[in-house]
Every structure is written in structure tokens, then in C-alpha cells.
XYZ file of C-alpha atoms in Angstrom:
102
model
C 86.277 109.939 114.899
C 88.905 108.339 113.058
C 88.950 109.308 109.512
C 90.055 105.943 108.284
C 86.902 104.489 109.783
C 84.768 106.722 107.805
C 86.894 106.914 104.614
C 89.389 104.410 103.379
C 92.333 105.932 101.507
C 91.609 105.565 97.934
C 93.650 103.653 95.325
C 94.895 106.892 94.023
C 97.054 107.269 97.014
C 99.245 104.591 95.381
C 101.952 107.397 94.634
C 102.239 108.342 98.194
C 102.496 104.665 99.432
C 105.152 104.145 96.702
C 106.928 107.312 97.897
C 106.923 105.907 101.502
C 108.112 102.634 100.534
C 110.968 104.109 98.281
C 111.872 106.330 101.141
C 112.609 103.183 103.266
C 114.577 101.620 100.418
C 116.634 104.665 99.972
C 117.568 104.735 103.680
C 118.409 101.080 103.569
C 120.615 101.518 100.501
C 122.393 104.683 101.529
C 125.463 104.895 103.668
C 125.806 108.620 103.541
C 124.003 111.427 101.777
C 120.689 113.034 101.396
C 117.070 111.532 100.743
C 114.512 114.154 99.670
C 110.976 112.988 99.375
C 107.817 114.887 98.192
C 104.615 113.046 99.126
C 102.546 115.126 96.833
C 99.145 113.202 97.167
C 98.294 115.317 100.208
C 98.319 118.364 97.933
C 97.117 117.162 94.583
C 94.678 114.405 95.464
C 93.083 115.972 98.706
C 94.010 119.536 99.322
C 93.324 120.904 95.968
C 90.297 118.954 95.601
C 88.794 119.846 99.049
C 88.531 116.082 99.961
C 88.487 116.373 103.801
C 87.880 112.653 104.366
C 90.645 111.614 101.949
C 93.145 114.126 103.431
C 92.396 112.742 106.850
C 92.650 109.216 105.871
C 96.042 109.811 104.092
C 97.327 111.500 107.124
C 96.465 108.619 109.322
C 98.002 106.240 106.876
C 101.165 108.469 106.952
C 101.003 108.493 110.775
C 100.768 104.683 110.929
C 103.844 104.492 108.763
C 106.055 106.829 110.764
C 107.137 104.220 113.327
C 108.551 102.167 110.419
C 110.285 105.188 109.050
C 111.802 106.151 112.559
C 112.898 102.426 113.066
C 114.862 102.655 109.614
C 116.703 105.706 110.918
C 120.236 105.164 112.390
C 121.356 106.957 115.594
C 123.195 109.770 113.680
C 120.565 110.245 111.036
C 118.480 113.483 110.898
C 114.902 113.607 109.583
C 113.200 116.697 108.887
C 109.511 116.692 108.016
C 107.803 119.838 106.631
C 105.258 121.118 104.085
C 106.001 123.502 101.253
C 102.774 125.381 101.844
C 99.345 124.957 103.291
C 96.432 123.459 101.435
C 93.563 123.097 103.847
C 90.814 121.111 102.274
C 88.139 122.621 104.358
C 88.517 126.099 103.052
C 86.112 127.214 100.166
C 89.091 127.693 97.715
C 91.236 125.074 96.046
C 94.059 127.400 96.215
C 96.964 127.153 98.769
C 95.910 128.273 102.121
C 99.190 128.627 104.285
C 98.267 132.112 105.398
C 94.360 131.712 105.392
C 92.580 133.097 108.446
C 88.921 132.220 109.182
């Protein structure tokens, strides 16, 4: 089941959308250098609030954006996507869950 079908990304995800848009702007305006982006809504809006549906919908929105991001990269560009820690919204705790085992 698609999360987006069950749960629309809330308006609070505006910061994440803004971050994705600013990432593309930075790529277009940069001849050489480094662009560092922290899309914090996955963590603050969904992970720490145990909002499984919101987290899933935000991931799907990010996945839909990735082709646009990839198209903005030049042949010699390097993109590294990573997370600073785990924050599984399905765990009972609202703390970081990088090393949580069930």
C-alpha cells in the first residue's frame, strides 16, 4: 500500500520541500564547491513523533523528487545521501533508534 494514498504529507513538511527546492537552486548556481543539506523533517516531524504514515508519505515525496535532483547533477558531480542516525517511527520510544533491535 502506498503511504501517500493513505496519508498526505502535511503542510508542516514545508521545510523539507523548501530544502529540496533550495538544493536544486544551489546546484544550478554553483560552478564548483560543496552543497550540504539537512532535511530535518524526517526526524523532527515524523520520527520523534512516531508518525509512521507521515514518515512514509515524506519518504515517498522525497523519492518522487530524486529524479529531478539526479537530472540537476552534472556528469562529474558526486552526490552522497545518508542519515545521521536512525529514528524509526514504529518503535515505542521517541528517541533515536539507530541500533535498536526488536
